[in-house]
PDB file of C-alpha atoms in Angstrom:
ATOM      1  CA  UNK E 275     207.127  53.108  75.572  1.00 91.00           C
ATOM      2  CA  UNK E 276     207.405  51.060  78.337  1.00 95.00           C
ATOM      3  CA  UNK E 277     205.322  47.630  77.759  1.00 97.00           C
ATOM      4  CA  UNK E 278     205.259  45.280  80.760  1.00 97.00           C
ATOM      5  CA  UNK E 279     204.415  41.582  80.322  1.00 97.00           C
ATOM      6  CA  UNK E 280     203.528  39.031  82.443  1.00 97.00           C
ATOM      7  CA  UNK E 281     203.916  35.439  81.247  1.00 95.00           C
ATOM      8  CA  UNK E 282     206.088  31.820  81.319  1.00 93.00           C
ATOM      9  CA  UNK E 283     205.757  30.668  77.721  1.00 90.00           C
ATOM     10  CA  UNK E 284     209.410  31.795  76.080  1.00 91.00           C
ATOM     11  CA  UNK E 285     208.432  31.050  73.035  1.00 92.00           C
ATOM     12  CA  UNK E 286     205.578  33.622  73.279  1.00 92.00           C
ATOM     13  CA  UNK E 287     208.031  36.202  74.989  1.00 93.00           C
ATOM     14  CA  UNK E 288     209.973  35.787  72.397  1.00 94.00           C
ATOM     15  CA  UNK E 289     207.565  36.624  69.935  1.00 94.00           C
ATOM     16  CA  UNK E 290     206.624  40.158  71.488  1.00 95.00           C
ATOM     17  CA  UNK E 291     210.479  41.029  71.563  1.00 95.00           C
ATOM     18  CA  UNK E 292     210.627  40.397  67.802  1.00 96.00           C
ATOM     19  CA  UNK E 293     207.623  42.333  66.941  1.00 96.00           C
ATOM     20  CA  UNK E 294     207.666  45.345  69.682  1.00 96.00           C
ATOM     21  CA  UNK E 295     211.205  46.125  69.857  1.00 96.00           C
ATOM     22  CA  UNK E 296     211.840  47.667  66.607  1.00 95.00           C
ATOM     23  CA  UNK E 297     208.579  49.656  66.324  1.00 95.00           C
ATOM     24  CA  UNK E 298     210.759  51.680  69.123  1.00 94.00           C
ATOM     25  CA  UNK E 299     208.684  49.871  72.543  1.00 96.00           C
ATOM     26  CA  UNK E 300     210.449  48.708  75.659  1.00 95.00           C
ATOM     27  CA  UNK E 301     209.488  45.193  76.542  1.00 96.00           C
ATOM     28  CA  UNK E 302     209.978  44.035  80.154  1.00 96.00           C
ATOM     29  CA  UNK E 303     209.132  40.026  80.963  1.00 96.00           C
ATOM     30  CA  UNK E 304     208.476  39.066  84.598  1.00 96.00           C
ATOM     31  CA  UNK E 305     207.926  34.868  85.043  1.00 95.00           C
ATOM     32  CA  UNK E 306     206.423  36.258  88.586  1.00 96.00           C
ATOM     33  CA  UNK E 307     203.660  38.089  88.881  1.00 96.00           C
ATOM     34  CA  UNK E 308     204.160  38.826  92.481  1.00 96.00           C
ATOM     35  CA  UNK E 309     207.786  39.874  91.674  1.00 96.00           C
ATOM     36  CA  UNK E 310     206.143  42.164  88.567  1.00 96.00           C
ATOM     37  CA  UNK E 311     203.591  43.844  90.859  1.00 96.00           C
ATOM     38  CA  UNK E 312     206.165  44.552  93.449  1.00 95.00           C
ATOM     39  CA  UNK E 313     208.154  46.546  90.746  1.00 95.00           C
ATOM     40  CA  UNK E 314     205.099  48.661  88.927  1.00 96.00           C
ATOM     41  CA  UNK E 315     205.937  51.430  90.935  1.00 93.00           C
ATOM     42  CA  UNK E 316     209.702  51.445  90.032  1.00 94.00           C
ATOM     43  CA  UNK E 317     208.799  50.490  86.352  1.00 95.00           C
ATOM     44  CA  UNK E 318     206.235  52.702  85.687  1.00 94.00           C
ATOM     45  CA  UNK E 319     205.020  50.865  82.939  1.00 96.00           C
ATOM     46  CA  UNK E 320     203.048  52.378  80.121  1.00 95.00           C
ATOM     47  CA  UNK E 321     201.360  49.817  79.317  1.00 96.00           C
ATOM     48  CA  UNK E 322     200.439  45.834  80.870  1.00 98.00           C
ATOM     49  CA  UNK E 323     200.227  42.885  79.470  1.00 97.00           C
ATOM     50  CA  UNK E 324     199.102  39.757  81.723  1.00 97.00           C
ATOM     51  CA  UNK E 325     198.397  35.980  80.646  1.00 95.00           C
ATOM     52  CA  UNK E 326     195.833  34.883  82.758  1.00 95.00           C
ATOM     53  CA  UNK E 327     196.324  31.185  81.746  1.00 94.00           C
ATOM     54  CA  UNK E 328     199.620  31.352  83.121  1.00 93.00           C
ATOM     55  CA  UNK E 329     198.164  33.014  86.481  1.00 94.00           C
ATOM     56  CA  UNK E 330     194.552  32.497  86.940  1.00 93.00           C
ATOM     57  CA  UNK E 331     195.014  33.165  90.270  1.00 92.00           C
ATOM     58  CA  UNK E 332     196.660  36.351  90.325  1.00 95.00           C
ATOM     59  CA  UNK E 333     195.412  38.623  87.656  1.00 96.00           C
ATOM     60  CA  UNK E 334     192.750  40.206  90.122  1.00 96.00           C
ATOM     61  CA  UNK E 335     195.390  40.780  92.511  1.00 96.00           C
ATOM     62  CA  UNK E 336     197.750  42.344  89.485  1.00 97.00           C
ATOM     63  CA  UNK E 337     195.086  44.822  87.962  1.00 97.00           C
ATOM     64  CA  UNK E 338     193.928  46.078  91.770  1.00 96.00           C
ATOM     65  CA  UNK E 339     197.593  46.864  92.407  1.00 95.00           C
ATOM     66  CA  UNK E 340     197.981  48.448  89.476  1.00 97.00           C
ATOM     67  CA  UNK E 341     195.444  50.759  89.926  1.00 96.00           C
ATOM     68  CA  UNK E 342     196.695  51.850  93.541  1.00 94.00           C
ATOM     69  CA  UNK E 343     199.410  53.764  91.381  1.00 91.00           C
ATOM     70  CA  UNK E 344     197.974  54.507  88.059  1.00 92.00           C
ATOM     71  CA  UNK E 345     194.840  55.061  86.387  1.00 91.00           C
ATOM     72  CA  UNK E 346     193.221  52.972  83.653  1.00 91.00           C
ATOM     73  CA  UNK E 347     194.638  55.865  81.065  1.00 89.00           C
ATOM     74  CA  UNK E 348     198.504  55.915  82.367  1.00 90.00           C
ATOM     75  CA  UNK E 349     198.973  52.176  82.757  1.00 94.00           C
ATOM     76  CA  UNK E 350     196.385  50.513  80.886  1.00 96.00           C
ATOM     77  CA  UNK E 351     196.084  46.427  81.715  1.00 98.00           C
ATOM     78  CA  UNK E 352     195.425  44.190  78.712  1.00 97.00           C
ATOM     79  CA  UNK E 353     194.195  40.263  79.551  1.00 96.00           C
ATOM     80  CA  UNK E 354     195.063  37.479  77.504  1.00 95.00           C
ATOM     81  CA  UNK E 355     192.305  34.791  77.745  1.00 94.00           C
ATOM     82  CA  UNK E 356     190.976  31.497  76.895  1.00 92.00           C
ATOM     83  CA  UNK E 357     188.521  31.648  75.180  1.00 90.00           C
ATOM     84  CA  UNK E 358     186.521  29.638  77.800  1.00 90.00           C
ATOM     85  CA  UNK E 359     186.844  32.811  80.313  1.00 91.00           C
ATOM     86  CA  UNK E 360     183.833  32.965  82.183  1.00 91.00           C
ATOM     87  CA  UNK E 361     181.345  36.020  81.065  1.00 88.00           C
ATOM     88  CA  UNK E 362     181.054  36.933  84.938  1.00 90.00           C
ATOM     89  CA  UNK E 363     184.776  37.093  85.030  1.00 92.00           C
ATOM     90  CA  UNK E 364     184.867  39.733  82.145  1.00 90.00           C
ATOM     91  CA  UNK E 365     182.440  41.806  84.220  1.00 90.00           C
ATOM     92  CA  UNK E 366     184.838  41.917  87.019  1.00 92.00           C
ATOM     93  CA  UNK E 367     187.719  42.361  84.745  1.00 94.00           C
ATOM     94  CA  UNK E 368     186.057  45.970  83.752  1.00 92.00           C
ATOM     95  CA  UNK E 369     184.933  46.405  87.241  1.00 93.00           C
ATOM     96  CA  UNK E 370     188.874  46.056  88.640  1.00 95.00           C
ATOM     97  CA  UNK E 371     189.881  48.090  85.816  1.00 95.00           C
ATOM     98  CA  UNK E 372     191.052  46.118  83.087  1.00 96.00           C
ATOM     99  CA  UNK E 373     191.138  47.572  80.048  1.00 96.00           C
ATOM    100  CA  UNK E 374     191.071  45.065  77.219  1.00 95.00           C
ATOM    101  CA  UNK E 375     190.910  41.501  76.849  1.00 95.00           C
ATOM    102  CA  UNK E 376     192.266  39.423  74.004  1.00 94.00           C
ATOM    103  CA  UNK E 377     190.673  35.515  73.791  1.00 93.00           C
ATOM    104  CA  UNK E 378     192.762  33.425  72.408  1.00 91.00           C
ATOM    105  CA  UNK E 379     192.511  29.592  72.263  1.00 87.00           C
ATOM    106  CA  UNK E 380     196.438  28.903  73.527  1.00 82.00           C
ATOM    107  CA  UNK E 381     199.173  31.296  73.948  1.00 79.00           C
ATOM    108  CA  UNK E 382     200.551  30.658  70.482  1.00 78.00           C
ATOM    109  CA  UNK E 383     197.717  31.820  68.961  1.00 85.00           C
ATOM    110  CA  UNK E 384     197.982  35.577  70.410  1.00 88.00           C
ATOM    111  CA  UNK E 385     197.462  37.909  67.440  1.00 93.00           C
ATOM    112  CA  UNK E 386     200.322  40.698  68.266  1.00 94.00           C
ATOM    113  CA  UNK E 387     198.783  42.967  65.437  1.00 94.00           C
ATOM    114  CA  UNK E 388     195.458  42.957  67.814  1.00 94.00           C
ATOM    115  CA  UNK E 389     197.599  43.303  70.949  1.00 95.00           C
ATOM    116  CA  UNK E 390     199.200  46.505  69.740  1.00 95.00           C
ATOM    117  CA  UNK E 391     195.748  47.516  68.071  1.00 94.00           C
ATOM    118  CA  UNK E 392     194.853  47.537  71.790  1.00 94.00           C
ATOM    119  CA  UNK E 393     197.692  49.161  73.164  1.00 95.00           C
ATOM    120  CA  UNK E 394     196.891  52.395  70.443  1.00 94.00           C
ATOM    121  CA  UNK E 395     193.845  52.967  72.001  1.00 92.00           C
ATOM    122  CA  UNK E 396     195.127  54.017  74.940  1.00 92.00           C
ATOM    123  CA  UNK E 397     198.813  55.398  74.089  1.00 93.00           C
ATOM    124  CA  UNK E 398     200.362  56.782  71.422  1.00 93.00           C
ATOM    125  CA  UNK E 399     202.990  54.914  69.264  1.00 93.00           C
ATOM    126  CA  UNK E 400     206.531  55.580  69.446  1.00 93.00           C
ATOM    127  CA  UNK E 401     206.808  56.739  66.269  1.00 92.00           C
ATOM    128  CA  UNK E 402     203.799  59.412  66.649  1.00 91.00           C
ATOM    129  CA  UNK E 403     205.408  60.417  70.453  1.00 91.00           C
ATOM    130  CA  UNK E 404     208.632  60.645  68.524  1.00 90.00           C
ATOM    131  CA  UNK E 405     207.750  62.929  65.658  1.00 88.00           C
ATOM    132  CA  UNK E 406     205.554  65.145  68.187  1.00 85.00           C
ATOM    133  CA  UNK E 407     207.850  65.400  70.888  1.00 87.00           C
ATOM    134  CA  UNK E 408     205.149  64.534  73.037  1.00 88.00           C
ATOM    135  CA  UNK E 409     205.418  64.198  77.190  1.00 84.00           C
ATOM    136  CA  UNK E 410     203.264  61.971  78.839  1.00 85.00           C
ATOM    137  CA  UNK E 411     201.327  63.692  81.735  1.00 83.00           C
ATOM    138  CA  UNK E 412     200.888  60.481  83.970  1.00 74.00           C
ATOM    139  CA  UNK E 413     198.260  61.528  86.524  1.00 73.00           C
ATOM    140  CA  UNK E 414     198.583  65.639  85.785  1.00 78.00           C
ATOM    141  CA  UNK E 415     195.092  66.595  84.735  1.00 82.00           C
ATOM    142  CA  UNK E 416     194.878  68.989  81.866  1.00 86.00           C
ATOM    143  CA  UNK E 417     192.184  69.418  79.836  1.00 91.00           C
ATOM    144  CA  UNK E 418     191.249  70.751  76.379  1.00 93.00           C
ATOM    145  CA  UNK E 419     187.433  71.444  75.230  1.00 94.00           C
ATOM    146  CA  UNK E 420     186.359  72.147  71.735  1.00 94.00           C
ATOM    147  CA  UNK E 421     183.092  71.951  69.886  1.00 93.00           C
ATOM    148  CA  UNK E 422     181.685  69.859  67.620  1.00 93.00           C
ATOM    149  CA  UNK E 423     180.655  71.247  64.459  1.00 91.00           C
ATOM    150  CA  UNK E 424     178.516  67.858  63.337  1.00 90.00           C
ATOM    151  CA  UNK E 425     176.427  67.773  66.362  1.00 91.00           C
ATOM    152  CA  UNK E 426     177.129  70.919  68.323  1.00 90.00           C
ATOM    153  CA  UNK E 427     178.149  69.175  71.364  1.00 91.00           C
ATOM    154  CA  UNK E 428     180.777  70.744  73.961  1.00 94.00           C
ATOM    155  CA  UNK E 429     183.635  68.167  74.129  1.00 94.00           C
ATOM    156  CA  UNK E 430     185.595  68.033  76.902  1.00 94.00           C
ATOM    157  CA  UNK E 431     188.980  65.820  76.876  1.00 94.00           C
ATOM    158  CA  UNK E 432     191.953  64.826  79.113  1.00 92.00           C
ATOM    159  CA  UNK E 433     195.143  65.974  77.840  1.00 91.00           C
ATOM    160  CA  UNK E 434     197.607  61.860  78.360  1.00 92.00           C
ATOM    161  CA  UNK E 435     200.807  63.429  76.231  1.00 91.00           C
ATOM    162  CA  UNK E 436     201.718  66.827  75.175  1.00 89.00           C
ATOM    163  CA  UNK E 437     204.090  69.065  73.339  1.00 88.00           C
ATOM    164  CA  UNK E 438     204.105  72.480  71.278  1.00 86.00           C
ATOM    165  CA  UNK E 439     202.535  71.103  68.392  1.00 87.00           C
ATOM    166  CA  UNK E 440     200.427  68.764  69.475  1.00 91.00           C
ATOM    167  CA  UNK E 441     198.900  66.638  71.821  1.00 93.00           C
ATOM    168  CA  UNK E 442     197.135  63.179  72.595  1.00 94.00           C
ATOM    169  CA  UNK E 443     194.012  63.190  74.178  1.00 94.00           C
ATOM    170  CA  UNK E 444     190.743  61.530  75.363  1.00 93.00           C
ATOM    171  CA  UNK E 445     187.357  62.561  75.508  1.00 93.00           C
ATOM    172  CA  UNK E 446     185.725  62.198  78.444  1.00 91.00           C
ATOM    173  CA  UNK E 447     182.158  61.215  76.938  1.00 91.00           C
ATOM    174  CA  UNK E 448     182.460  59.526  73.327  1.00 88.00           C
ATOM    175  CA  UNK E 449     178.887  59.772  72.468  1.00 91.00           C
ATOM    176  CA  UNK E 450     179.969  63.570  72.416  1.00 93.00           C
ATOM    177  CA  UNK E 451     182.201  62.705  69.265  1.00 93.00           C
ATOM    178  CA  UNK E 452     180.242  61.181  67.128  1.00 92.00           C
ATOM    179  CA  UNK E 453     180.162  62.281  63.326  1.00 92.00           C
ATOM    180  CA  UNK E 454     184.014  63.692  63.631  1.00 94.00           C
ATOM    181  CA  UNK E 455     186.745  62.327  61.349  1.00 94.00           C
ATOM    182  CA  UNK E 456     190.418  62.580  60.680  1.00 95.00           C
ATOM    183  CA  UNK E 457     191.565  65.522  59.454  1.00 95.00           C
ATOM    184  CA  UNK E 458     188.668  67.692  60.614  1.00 94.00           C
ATOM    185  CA  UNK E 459     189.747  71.094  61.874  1.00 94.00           C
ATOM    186  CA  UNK E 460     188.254  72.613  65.052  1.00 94.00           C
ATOM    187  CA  UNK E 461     188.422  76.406  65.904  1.00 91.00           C
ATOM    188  CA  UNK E 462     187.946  77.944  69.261  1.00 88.00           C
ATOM    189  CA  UNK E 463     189.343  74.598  71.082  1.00 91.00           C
ATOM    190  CA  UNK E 464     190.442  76.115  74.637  1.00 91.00           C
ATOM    191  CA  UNK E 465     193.816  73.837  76.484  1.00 90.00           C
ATOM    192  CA  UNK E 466     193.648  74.402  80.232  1.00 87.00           C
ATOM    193  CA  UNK E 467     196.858  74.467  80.946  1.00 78.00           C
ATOM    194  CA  UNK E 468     196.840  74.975  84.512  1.00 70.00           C
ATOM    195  CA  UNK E 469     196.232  78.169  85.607  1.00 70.00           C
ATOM    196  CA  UNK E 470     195.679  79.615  81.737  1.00 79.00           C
ATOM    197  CA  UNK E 471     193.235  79.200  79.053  1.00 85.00           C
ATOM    198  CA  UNK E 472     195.190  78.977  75.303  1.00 86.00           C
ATOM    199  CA  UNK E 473     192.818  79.418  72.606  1.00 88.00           C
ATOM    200  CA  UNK E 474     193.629  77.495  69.179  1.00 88.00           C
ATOM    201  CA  UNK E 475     192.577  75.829  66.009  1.00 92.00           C
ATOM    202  CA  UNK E 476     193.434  71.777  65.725  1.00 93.00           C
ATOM    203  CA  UNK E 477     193.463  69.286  63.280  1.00 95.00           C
ATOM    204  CA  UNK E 478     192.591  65.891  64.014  1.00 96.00           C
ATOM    205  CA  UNK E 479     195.158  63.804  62.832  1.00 95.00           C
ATOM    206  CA  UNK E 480     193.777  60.460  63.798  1.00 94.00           C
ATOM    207  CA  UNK E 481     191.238  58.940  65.652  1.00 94.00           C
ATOM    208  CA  UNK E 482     191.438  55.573  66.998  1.00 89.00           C
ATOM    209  CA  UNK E 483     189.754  55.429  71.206  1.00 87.00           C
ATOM    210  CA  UNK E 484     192.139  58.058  71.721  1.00 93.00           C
ATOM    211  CA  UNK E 485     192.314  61.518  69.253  1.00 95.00           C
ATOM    212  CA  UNK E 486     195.581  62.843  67.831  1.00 95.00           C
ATOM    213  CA  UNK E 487     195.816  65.991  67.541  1.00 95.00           C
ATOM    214  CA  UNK E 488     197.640  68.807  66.194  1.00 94.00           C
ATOM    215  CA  UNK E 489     198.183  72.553  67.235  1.00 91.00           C
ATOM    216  CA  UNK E 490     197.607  74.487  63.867  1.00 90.00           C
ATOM    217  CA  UNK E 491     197.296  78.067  65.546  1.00 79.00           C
ATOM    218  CA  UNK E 492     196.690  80.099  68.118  1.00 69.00           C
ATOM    219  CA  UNK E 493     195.885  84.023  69.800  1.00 65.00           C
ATOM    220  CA  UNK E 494     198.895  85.743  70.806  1.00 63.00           C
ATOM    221  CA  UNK E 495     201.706  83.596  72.846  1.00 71.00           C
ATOM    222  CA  UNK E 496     200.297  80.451  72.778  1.00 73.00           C
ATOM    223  CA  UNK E 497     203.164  78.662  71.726  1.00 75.00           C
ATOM    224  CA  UNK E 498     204.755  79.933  75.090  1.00 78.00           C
ATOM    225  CA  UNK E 499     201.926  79.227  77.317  1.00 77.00           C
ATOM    226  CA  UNK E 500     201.883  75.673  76.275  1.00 79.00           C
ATOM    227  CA  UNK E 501     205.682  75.025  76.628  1.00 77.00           C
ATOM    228  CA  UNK E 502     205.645  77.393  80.149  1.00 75.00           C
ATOM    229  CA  UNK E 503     203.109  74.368  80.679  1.00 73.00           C
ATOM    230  CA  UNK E 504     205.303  71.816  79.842  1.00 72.00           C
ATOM    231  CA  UNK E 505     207.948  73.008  81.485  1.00 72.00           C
ATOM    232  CA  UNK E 506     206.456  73.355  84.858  1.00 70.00           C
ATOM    233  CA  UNK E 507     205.804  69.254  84.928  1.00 62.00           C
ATOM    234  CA  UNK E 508     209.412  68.565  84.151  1.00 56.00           C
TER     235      UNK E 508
END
């Protein structure tokens, strides 16, 4: 996973190296943030990371570029803070489409448990991509609906990685989830995967903004339908 950060303290930078790099993320460091937005459509990054008390004045211009090229669930932007940060400017922080915001008193003080805590709402980690095989879709919409046994809601959630046995996903209304847990099975959940319908049972496997899930089993060649899926987005 591709993790993007924008910042000038090396000390800080190389704090994130230390901690990121063997948990199997890629971490790029720009010093420029004009020089980092210039590149987001060559990086592709999965995920950004930009100190605002390094660039007050640029972080506006850094999320709205952003979010020319990728959506709020294939890039997500995370804000480091002071803790002094106005409350309007959090306001237009979600507006622009930032995603998170961590406050922290100085740079040194950034908490890189909570800044990977924010990260796994929005992406899978390596590990969990790794043992699933899972393919991020980017901006390909697929969608898989199921229903919820505890309040009989019909959930209805965007399909961000995928592979045969199982996928990452996230639910377009979370009031809609309320009541399920992790290791809940569902029956009857339909994957659109494009022009098909594959019928199967899941397991949540964890919960945590986003749902992992897993492909228990399925009606006749569902196993093919959903690689045939996969395939045709290589």
């Amino acid at each position: 996973m591709k993790l993007l950060f924008v910042n000038q303290d090396e000390k800080t930078t190389a704090r994130v190296f230390r901690y990121f790099t063997p948990l199997g993320y890629s971490v790029i460091q720009y010093d420029n943030p004009l020089k980092a937005m210039d590149n987001f459509r060559e990086i592709r990054p999965e995920a950004v990371i930009f100190n605002e008390m390094d660039y007050p004045r640029h972080w506006k211009l850094a999320v709205q570029f952003l979010r020319q090229n990728f959506s709020k669930e294939t890039a997500p932007f995370l804000l480091v803070v002071n803790r002094d940060f106005p409350e309007t400017e959090l306001d237009k922080a979600h507006l622009l489409g930032v995603n998170g915001i961590l406050k922290v008193e100085e740079e040194a003080d950034l908490s890189l448990k909570d800044l990977e805590s924010q990260i796994l709402r929005y992406k899978p980690s390596p590990d969990v991509r790794k043992e699933r095989h899972l393919l991020p879709l980017g901006s390909r919409v697929m969608d898989i609906m199921f229903m919820n046994p505890e309040n009989l809601q019909l959930v209805t959630s965007r399909v961000l990685e995928l592979s045969e046995n199982g996928a990452i996903v996230k639910p377009t209304e979370r009031i809609k989830t309320e009541g399920l847990k992790e290791g809940v099975e569902l029956k009857g959940c339909s994957l659109k995967t494009g022009e098909s319908i594959v019928s199967m049972t899941v397991r949540i496997v964890k919960i945590n903004g986003i749902f992992e899930l897993e492909f228990l089993e399925g009606k006749d060649d569902w196993k093919d339908q959903v690689l045939a899926a996969i395939q045709s987005f290589n």
